[in-house]
Tab-separated table of C-alpha atoms in Angstrom:
chain	number	residue	atom	x	y	z
A	1	MET	CA	0.000	0.000	0.000
A	2	GLU	CA	1.221	3.473	-0.911
A	3	SER	CA	2.234	5.678	2.037
A	4	LYS	CA	0.429	8.963	2.737
A	5	LYS	CA	3.575	10.867	1.747
A	6	ASP	CA	3.860	9.001	-1.569
A	7	THR	CA	0.163	9.565	-2.285
A	8	ILE	CA	0.524	13.323	-1.756
A	9	LEU	CA	3.731	13.530	-3.812
A	10	ASN	CA	2.128	11.579	-6.666
A	11	LEU	CA	-0.924	13.841	-6.628
A	12	GLU	CA	1.226	16.977	-6.641
A	13	LYS	CA	3.326	15.680	-9.519
A	14	GLY	CA	0.073	14.804	-11.256
A	15	PHE	CA	-0.948	18.467	-11.240
A	16	TRP	CA	2.202	19.094	-13.281
A	17	GLU	CA	1.988	16.038	-15.525
A	18	HIS	CA	-1.753	16.480	-16.129
A	19	GLY	CA	-1.665	20.278	-16.179
A	20	ASN	CA	-3.627	20.195	-19.424
A	21	ASP	CA	-6.200	17.610	-18.248
A	22	ALA	CA	-9.404	19.243	-17.003
A	23	ASP	CA	-10.714	15.883	-15.754
A	24	PHE	CA	-7.666	15.460	-13.488
A	25	PHE	CA	-8.356	18.894	-11.977
A	26	LYS	CA	-12.078	18.152	-11.556
A	27	GLU	CA	-11.278	14.933	-9.705
A	28	ASN	CA	-8.336	16.057	-7.560
A	29	PHE	CA	-8.873	19.781	-6.839
A	30	ASP	CA	-11.096	20.290	-3.806
A	31	ASP	CA	-14.458	21.959	-4.481
A	32	ASP	CA	-13.465	24.797	-2.127
A	33	GLY	CA	-9.831	24.749	-3.280
A	34	LEU	CA	-7.789	27.811	-4.113
A	35	ASN	CA	-4.714	28.348	-6.249
A	36	VAL	CA	-2.631	31.499	-5.602
A	37	ILE	CA	-0.264	32.343	-8.435
A	38	GLU	CA	0.926	35.868	-9.050
A	39	PRO	CA	0.373	37.790	-11.212
A	40	MET	CA	-2.829	35.819	-11.987
A	41	GLY	CA	-4.082	36.094	-8.401
A	42	PHE	CA	-6.649	33.786	-6.816
A	43	ILE	CA	-7.946	30.891	-8.915
A	44	ASP	CA	-10.825	28.746	-7.667
A	45	LYS	CA	-11.654	25.229	-8.845
A	46	ALA	CA	-13.779	26.384	-11.788
A	47	GLY	CA	-10.980	28.679	-12.942
A	48	ALA	CA	-8.334	25.976	-12.518
A	49	VAL	CA	-10.405	23.469	-14.498
A	50	LYS	CA	-10.942	26.016	-17.281
A	51	MET	CA	-7.259	26.969	-17.395
A	52	SER	CA	-6.183	23.309	-17.509
A	53	SER	CA	-8.462	22.657	-20.479
A	54	GLN	CA	-6.563	25.363	-22.392
A	55	ALA	CA	-3.042	24.595	-21.128
A	56	LYS	CA	-0.066	22.903	-22.735
A	57	PRO	CA	1.434	19.833	-21.045
A	58	TRP	CA	4.380	20.307	-18.690
A	59	LYS	CA	7.681	18.589	-19.466
A	60	ASN	CA	10.955	18.100	-17.608
A	61	VAL	CA	9.229	18.459	-14.249
A	62	LYS	CA	11.500	18.556	-11.206
A	63	MET	CA	10.542	18.729	-7.536
A	64	GLN	CA	13.484	19.605	-5.258
A	65	ASP	CA	13.980	20.275	-1.547
A	66	VAL	CA	10.682	18.522	-0.801
A	67	HIS	CA	9.126	18.845	2.674
A	68	VAL	CA	5.986	16.885	3.585
A	69	GLN	CA	4.320	17.392	6.957
A	70	GLU	CA	1.207	15.775	8.368
A	71	LEU	CA	-0.801	18.528	10.060
A	72	THR	CA	-3.680	16.244	11.063
A	73	PRO	CA	-4.537	12.706	9.942
A	74	ASP	CA	-6.643	14.280	7.168
A	75	CYS	CA	-4.485	17.291	6.284
A	76	VAL	CA	-0.955	17.293	4.837
A	77	SER	CA	1.252	20.191	3.749
A	78	LEU	CA	3.885	20.034	1.054
A	79	ALA	CA	6.579	22.593	0.210
A	80	TYR	CA	9.235	22.379	-2.502
A	81	HIS	CA	11.037	24.071	-5.357
A	82	GLY	CA	9.327	23.155	-8.614
A	83	GLU	CA	10.442	23.493	-12.192
A	84	GLY	CA	8.910	22.585	-15.525
A	85	SER	CA	8.721	23.721	-19.115
A	86	GLN	CA	6.080	23.943	-21.795
A	87	ASP	CA	6.416	24.207	-25.558
A	88	GLY	CA	7.043	27.813	-26.546
A	89	MET	CA	8.663	28.837	-23.248
A	90	ASP	CA	12.120	30.436	-23.440
A	91	GLU	CA	12.908	29.603	-19.805
A	92	PRO	CA	11.471	26.930	-17.505
A	93	TYR	CA	8.823	27.955	-14.991
A	94	ARG	CA	10.376	27.920	-11.504
A	95	ALA	CA	8.535	28.469	-8.251
A	96	THR	CA	8.669	27.815	-4.546
A	97	ILE	CA	5.410	25.963	-4.061
A	98	SER	CA	3.426	25.171	-0.967
A	99	SER	CA	0.337	22.976	-1.151
A	100	VAL	CA	-2.167	21.696	1.362
A	101	TYR	CA	-4.095	18.477	0.796
A	102	VAL	CA	-7.198	17.387	2.668
A	103	ARG	CA	-8.792	13.952	2.808
A	104	ARG	CA	-12.551	14.044	2.275
A	105	ASP	CA	-14.635	10.894	2.020
A	106	GLY	CA	-11.423	8.866	1.894
A	107	LYS	CA	-9.913	10.743	-1.091
A	108	TRP	CA	-7.037	13.232	-0.994
A	109	ARG	CA	-7.679	16.540	-2.768
A	110	LEU	CA	-5.689	19.732	-3.281
A	111	ALA	CA	-7.208	22.421	-1.031
A	112	LEU	CA	-4.669	25.240	-1.362
A	113	THR	CA	-1.558	25.875	-3.377
A	114	SER	CA	0.627	28.958	-3.624
A	115	HIS	CA	3.457	29.661	-6.059
A	116	GLN	CA	6.206	32.219	-5.465
A	117	PRO	CA	8.998	32.990	-7.966
A	118	TRP	CA	12.172	30.990	-7.408
A	119	LYS	CA	15.624	31.295	-8.957
A	120	ALA	CA	17.473	27.995	-8.946
A	121	GLN	CA	20.982	27.959	-7.497
A	122	LYS	CA	23.564	27.146	-10.154
């Protein structure tokens, strides 16, 4: 059986790998979830689903300096440096990302995620 940590990491990576899959967002983004990405601002589930249906797939995804912490048995936080690229991008997208997952009715869902600009150390 997959550990709680592995489940959360796989879901988070799924939001990268399925960034252009509206069905993935519908299934795994909490109904009351919120995405905070500047300069776009606050994005609710409906907005995230719409954006994913119009997005390009992410490639070369990297998650570094990963920290996973159980806050309660049904709430887990995740923080890391993330990087990925899409066709047409000159530079990879890089962000310090923090996400909170909640378990509702036995299923883990993304409740909150925030992205801040990050410059990778060379």
